[in-house]
Short mmCIF file of C-alpha atoms in Angstrom, two decimals:
data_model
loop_
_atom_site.label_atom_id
_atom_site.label_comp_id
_atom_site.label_asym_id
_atom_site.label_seq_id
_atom_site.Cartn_x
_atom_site.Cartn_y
_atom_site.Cartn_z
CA UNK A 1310 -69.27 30.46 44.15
CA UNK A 1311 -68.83 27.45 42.34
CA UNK A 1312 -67.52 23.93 43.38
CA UNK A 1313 -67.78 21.16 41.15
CA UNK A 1314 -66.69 17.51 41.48
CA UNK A 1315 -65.71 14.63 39.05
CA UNK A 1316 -67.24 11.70 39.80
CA UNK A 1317 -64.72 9.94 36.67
CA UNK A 1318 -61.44 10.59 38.71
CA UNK A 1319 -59.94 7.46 40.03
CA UNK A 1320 -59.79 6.60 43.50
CA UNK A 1321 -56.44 5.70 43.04
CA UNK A 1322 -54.97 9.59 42.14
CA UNK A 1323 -52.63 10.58 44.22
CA UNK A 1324 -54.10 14.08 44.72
CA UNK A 1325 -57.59 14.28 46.18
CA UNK A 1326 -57.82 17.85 44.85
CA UNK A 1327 -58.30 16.69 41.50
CA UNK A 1328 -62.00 15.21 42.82
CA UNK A 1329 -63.10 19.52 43.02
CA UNK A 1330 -62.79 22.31 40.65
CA UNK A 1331 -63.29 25.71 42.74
CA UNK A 1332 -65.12 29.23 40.99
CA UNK A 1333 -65.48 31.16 43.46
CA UNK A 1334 -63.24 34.27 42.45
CA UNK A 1335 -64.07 36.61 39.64
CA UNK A 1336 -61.03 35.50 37.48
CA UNK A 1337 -62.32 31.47 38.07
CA UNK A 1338 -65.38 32.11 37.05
CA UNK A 1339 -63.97 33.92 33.98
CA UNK A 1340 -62.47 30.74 32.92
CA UNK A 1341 -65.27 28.59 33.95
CA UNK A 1342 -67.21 31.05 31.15
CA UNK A 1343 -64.37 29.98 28.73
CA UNK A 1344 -64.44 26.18 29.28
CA UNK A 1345 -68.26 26.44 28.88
CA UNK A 1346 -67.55 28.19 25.83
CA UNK A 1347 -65.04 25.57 24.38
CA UNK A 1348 -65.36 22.29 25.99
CA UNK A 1349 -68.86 21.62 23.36
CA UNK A 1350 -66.10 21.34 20.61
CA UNK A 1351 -63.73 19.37 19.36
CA UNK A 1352 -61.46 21.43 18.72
CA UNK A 1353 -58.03 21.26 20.45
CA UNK A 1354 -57.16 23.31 23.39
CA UNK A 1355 -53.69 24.40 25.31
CA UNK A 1356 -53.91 25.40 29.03
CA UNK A 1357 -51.34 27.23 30.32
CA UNK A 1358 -50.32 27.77 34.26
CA UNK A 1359 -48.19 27.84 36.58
CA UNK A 1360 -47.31 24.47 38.13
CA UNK A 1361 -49.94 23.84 40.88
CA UNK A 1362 -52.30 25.64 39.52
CA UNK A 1363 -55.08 22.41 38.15
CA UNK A 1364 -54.37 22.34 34.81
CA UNK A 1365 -56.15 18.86 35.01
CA UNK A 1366 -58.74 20.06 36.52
CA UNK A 1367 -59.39 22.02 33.98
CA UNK A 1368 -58.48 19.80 30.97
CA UNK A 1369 -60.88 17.19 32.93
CA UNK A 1370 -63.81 19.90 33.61
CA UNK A 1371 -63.54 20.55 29.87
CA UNK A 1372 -63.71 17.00 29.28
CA UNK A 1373 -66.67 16.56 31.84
CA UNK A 1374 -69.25 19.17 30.17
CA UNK A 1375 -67.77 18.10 26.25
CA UNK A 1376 -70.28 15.16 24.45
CA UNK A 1377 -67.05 13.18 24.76
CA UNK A 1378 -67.52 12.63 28.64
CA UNK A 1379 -69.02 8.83 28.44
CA UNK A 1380 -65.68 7.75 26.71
CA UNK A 1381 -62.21 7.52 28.59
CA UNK A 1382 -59.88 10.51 29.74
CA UNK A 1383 -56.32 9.82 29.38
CA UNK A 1384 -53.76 12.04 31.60
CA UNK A 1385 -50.17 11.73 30.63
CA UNK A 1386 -47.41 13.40 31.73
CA UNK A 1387 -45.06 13.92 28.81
CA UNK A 1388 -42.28 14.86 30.78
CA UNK A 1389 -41.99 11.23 32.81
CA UNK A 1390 -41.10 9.23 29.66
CA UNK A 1391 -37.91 8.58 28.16
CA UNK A 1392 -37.07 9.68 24.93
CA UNK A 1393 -36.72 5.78 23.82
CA UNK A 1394 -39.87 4.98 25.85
CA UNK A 1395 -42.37 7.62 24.61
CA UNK A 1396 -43.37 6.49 21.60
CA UNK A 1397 -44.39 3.29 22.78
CA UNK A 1398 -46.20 4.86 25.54
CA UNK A 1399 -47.74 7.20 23.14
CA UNK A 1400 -48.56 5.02 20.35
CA UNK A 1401 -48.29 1.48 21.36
CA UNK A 1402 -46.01 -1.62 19.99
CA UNK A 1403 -45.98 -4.63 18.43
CA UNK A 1404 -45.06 -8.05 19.64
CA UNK A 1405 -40.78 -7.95 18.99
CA UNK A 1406 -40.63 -4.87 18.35
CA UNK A 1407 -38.02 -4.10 20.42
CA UNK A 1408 -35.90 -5.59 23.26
CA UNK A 1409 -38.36 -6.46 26.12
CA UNK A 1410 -41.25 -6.17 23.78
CA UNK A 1411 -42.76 -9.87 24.89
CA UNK A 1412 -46.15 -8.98 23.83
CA UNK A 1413 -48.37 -6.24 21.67
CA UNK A 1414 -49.31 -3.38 23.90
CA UNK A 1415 -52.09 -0.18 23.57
CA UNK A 1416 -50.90 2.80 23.56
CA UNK A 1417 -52.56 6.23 25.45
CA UNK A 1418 -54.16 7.25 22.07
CA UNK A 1419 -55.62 4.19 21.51
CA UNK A 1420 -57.04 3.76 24.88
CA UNK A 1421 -58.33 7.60 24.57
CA UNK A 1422 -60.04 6.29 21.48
CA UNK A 1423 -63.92 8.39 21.51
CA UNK A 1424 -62.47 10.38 24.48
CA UNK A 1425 -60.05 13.26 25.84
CA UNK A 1426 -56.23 12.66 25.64
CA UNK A 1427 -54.30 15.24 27.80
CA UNK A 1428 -51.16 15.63 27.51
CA UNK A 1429 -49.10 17.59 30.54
CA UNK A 1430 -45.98 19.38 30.30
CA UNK A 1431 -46.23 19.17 26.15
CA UNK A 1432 -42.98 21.18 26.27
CA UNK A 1433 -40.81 18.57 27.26
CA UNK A 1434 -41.15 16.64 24.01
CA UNK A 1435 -38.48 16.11 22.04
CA UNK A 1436 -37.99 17.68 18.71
CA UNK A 1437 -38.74 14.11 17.11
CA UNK A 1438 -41.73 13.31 19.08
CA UNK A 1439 -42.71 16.62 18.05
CA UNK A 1440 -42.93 15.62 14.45
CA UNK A 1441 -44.67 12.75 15.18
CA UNK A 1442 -47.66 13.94 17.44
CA UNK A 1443 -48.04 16.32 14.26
CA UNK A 1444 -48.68 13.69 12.06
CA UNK A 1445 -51.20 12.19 14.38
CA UNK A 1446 -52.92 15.04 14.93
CA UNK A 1447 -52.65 15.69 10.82
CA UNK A 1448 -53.96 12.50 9.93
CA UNK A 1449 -55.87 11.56 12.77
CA UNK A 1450 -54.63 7.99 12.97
CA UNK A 1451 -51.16 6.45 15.02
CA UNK A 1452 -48.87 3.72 14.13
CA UNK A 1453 -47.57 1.51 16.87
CA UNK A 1454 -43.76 0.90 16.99
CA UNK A 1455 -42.86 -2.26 14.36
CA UNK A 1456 -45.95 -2.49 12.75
CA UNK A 1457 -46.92 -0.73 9.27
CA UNK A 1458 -50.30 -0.74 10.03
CA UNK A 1459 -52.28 2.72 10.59
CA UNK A 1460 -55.29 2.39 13.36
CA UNK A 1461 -57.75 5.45 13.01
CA UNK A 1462 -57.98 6.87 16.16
CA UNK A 1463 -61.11 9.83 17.52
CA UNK A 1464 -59.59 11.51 20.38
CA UNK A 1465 -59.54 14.86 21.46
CA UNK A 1466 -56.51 16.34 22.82
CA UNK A 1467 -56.03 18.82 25.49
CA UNK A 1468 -52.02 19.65 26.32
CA UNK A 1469 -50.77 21.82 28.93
CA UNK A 1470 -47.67 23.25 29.78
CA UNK A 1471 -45.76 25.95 32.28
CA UNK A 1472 -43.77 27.18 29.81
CA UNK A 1473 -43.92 30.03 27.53
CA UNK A 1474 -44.84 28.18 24.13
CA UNK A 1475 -43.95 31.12 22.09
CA UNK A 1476 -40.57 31.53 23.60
CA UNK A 1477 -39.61 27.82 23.33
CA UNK A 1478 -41.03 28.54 19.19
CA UNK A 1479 -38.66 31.66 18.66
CA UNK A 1480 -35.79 29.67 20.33
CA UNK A 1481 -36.21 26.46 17.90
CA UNK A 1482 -37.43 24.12 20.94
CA UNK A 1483 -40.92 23.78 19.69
CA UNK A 1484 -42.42 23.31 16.31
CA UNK A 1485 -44.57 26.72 14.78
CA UNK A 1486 -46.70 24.21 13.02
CA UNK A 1487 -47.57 21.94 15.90
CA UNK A 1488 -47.76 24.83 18.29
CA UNK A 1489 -50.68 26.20 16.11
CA UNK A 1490 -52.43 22.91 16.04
CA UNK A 1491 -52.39 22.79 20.13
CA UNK A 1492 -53.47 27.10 20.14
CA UNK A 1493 -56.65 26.72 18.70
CA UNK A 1494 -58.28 27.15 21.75
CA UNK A 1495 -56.26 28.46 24.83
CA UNK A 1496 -57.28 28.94 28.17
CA UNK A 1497 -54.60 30.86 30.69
CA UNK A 1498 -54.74 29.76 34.44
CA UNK A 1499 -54.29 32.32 36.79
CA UNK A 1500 -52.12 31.37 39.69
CA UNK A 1501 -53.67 31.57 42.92
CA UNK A 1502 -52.51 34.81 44.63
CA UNK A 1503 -54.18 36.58 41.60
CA UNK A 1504 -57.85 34.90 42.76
CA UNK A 1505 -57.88 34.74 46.41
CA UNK A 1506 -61.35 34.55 46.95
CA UNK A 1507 -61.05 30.61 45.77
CA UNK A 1508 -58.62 30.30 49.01
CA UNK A 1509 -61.38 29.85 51.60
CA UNK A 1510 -63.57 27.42 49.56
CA UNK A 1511 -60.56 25.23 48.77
CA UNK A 1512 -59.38 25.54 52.39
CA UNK A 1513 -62.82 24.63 53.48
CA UNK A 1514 -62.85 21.40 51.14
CA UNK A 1515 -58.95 20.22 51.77
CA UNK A 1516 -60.36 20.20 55.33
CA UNK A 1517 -63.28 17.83 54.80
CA UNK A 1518 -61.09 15.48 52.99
CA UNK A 1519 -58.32 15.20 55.38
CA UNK A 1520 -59.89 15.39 58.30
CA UNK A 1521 -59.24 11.57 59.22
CA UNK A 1522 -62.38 11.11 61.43
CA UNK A 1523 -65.70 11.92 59.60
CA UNK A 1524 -67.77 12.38 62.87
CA UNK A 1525 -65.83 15.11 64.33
CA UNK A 1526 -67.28 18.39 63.67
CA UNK A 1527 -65.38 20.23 61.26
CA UNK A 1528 -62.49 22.05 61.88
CA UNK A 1529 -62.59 25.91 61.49
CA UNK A 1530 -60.45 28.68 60.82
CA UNK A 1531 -59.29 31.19 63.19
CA UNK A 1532 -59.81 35.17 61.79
CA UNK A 1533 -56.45 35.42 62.14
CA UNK A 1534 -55.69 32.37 60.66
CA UNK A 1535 -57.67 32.90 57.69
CA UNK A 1536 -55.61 35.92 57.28
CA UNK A 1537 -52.35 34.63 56.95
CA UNK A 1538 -53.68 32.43 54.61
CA UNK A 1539 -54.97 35.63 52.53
CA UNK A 1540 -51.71 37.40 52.56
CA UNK A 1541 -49.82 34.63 51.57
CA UNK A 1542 -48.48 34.71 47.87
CA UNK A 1543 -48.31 31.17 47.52
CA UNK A 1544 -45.61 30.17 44.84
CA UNK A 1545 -46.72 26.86 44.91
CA UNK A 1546 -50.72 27.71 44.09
CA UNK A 1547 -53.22 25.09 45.03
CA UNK A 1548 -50.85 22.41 45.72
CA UNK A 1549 -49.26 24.47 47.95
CA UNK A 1550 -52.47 25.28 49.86
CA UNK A 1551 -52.85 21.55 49.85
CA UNK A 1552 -49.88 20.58 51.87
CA UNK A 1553 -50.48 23.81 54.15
CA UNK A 1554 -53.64 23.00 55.16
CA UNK A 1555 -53.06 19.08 55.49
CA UNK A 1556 -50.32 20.03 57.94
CA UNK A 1557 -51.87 22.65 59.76
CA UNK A 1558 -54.88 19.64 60.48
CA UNK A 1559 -52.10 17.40 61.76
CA UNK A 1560 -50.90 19.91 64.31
CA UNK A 1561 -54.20 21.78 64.98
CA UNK A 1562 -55.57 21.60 69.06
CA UNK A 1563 -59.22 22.08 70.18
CA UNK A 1564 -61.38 22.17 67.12
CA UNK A 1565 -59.95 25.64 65.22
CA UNK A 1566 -56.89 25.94 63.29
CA UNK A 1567 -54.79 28.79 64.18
CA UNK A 1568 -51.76 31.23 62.61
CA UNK A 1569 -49.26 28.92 64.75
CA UNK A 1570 -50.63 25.60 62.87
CA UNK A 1571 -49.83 27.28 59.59
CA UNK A 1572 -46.54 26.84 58.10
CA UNK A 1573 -45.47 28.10 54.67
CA UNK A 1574 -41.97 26.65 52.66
CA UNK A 1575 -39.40 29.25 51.79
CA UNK A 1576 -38.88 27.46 48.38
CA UNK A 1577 -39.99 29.58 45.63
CA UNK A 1578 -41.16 27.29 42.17
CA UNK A 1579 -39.03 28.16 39.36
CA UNK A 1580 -41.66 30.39 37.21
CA UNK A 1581 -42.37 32.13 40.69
CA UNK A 1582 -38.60 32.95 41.25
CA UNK A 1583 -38.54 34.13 37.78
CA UNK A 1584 -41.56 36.64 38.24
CA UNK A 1585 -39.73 38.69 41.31
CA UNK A 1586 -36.29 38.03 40.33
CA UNK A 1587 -35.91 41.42 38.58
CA UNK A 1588 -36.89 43.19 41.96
CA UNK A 1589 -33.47 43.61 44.28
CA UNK A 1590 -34.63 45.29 48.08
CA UNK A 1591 -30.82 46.49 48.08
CA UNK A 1592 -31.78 48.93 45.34
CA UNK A 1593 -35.59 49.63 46.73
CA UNK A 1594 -34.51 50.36 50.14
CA UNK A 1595 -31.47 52.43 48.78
CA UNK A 1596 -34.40 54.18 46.19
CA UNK A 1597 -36.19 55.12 49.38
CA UNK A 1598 -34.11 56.63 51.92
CA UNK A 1599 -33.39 59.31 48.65
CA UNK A 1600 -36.28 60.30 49.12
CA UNK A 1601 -36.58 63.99 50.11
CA UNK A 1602 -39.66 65.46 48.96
CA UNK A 1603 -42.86 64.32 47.06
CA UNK A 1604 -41.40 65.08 43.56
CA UNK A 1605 -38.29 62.53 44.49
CA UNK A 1606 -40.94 60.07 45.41
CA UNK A 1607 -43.30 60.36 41.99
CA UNK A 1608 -40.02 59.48 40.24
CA UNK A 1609 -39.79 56.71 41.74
CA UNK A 1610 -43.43 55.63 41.48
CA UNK A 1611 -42.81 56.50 37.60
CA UNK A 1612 -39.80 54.08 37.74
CA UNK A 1613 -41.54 51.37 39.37
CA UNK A 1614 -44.91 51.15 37.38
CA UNK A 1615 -41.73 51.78 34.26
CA UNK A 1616 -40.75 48.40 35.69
CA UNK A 1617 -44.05 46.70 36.36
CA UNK A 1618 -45.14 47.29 32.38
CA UNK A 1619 -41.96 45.80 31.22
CA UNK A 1620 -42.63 43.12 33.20
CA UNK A 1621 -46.50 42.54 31.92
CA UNK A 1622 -45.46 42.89 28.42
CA UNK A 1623 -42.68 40.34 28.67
CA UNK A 1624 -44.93 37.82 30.80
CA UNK A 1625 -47.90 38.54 28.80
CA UNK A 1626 -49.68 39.63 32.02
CA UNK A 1627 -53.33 40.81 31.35
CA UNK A 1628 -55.52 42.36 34.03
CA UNK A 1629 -52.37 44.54 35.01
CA UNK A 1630 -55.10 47.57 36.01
CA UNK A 1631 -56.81 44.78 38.25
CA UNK A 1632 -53.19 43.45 39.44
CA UNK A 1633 -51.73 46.70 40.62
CA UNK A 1634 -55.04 47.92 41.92
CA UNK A 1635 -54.91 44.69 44.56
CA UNK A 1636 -51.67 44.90 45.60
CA UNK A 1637 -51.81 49.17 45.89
CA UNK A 1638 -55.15 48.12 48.14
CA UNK A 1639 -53.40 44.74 49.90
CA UNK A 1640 -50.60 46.92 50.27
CA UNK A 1641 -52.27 49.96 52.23
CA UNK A 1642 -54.15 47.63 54.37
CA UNK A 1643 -51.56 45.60 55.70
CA UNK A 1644 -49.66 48.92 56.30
CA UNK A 1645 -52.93 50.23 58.25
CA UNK A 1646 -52.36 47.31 60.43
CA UNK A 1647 -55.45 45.98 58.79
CA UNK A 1648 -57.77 48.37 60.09
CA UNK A 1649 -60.74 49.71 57.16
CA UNK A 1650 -60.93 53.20 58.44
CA UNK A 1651 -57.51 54.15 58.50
CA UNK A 1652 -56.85 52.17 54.94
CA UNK A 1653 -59.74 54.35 53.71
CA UNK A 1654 -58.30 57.62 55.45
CA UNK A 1655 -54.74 56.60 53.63
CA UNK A 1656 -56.14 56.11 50.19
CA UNK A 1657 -58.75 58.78 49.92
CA UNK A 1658 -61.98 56.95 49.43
CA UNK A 1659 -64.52 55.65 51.52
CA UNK A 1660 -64.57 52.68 53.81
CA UNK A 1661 -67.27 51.16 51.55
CA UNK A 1662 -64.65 51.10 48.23
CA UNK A 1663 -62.07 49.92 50.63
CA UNK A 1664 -64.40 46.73 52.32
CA UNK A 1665 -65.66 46.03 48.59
CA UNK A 1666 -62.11 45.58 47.35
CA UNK A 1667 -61.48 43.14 50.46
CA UNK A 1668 -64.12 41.21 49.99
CA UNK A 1669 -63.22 41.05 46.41
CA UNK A 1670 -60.00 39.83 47.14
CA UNK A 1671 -61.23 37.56 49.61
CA UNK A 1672 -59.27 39.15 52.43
CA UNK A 1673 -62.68 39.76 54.36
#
């Protein structure tokens, strides 16, 4: 396992989580290896995730172990600006440039100058913008609004985003061209349900910092407890976690959090509802009760993996062995009540293969 901290982050970020960066799960430390790989470069990279799931952290670990991580690093989120705003923001402006211009101001490339610009939610640029940030990123210098003047500029830039990039380029909402500049190097986050075993270190560390009173011993998890959190699918990913655990420290009694303190939000995120929107329990259940003999039921199996592919190809889902074997495992052992020997029994293997899986998936 691997938990690393940034000492750069301001104290005044809203989110404490973005002071940790946990490994701890097979597919973490995957991308760990990847950032390791790229972050020595300059070359631009595009993160892509599900909202939640630390795309800063990422852009700023990259940042951290890059020769670039003496000089500034620049978050913006491009989705908070106004179209009329966002060029300014970007790029700067002169004195009188335009109403309410009373003096010259820096832009966010300029004050990334010799460091790492990252730009969030790059999808929610405007056409326009687009163009522009290409010819920055061409030319490697800006021009502030009402001035003539180009300022050379060093920066590297990192941009992330939670939408499919390639989708938004076939349906003429994002440029080809500047979509290859961003792709040169890309890094997928995987949303938290598919690396549980980072749960219990993050849990762990959203407990030290919100526990209000450093001298108390530390809370702990119940087994049951810890459990709930496993089987969760959390929609929301880390930020999710976040707000689960800060409440569950609020209500918690005697030293140990328990299943009672934990309280999960039916609201689904958007690229969540998306994922499980094709699935209707109508049809399942209706599927099931049809079921007369084991032939009836490999048809359906057939169907549903039919389903599941369609699915992977059109999310551009990799892993999908990995993913199916987890939730065929997660799946038989919550069915077994949670009991080894009888998930073993079920499946036809051994209880070793079955605890090796759980651990794997953090569930033990």
């Amino acid at each position: 396992m691997s938990i690393l901290t940034h000492p750069s982050v301001p104290s005044a970020l809203k989110h404490k989580r973005a002071t940790a960066t946990v490994f701890a799960d097979p597919l973490s430390q995957a991308l760990l290896s990847r950032i390791e790989q790229i972050a020595p470069s300059d070359a631009n990279a595009l993160i892509i995730g599900d909202t939640g799931t630390g795309k800063e952290l990422v852009a700023r670990q990259i940042h951290q172990l890059s020769h670039r991580t003496k000089g500034p690093f620049i978050a913006v989120n491009c989705g908070a600006f106004t179209e009329s705003l966002v060029e300014s923001e970007l790029f700067g402006h002169e004195k009188g440039a335009f109403t309410g211009a009373i003096n010259s101001r820096v832009g966010w490339f300029e004050a990334a100058h010799n460091g790492t610009l990252f730009l969030d939610e790059i999808g929610d640029l405007s056409l326009s913008m687009q163009v522009k940030l290409l010819r920055v990123l061409q030319e490697r210098e800006i021009v502030r609004v009402g001035s003539l003047k180009p300022i050379p500029i060093n920066v590297r830039i990192i941009a992330a985003t939670n939408v499919d990039l390639e989708h938004a380029v076939q349906d003429g909402r994002f440029r080809e061209d500047l979509f290859y500049r961003l792709h040169v190097a890309l890094l997928r986050i995987p949303r938290l349900a598919e690396r549980r075993a980072d749960i219990l270190p993050l849990v762990k560390h959203f407990i030290q910092v919100y526990q209000t009173n450093p001298h108390e011993t530390p809370l702990r998890l119940s087994q049951l407890a810890l459990k709930k959190l496993s089987l969760h699918s959390w929609p929301g990913n880390i930020r999710e976690l976040e707000n689960t655990i800060q409440h569950a420290i609020l209500v918690s009694q005697n030293g140990v959090i328990e299943p009672e303190d934990i309280s999960f939000s039916g609201i689904q995120t958007a690229s969540y509802a998306s994922r499980i929107e094709p699935f209707n329990i109508h049809k399942a259940t209706s599927a099931l009760s049809n079921i007369q003999n084991i032939q009836d039921a490999g048809q359906l199996l057939e169907q549903t993996f039919l389903q599941i592919f369609q699915a992977a190809d059109q999310l551009k889902q990799d892993n999908i062995n990995e993913l199916i074997e987890e939730k065929f495992i997660r799946s038989a052992y919550q069915h077994c009540q949670y009991n080894q020997v009888h998930t073993a029994r079920l499946l036809g293997v051994t209880r070793n293969v079955i605890r090796t899986r759980l651990i794997k998936y953090g569930l033990l």
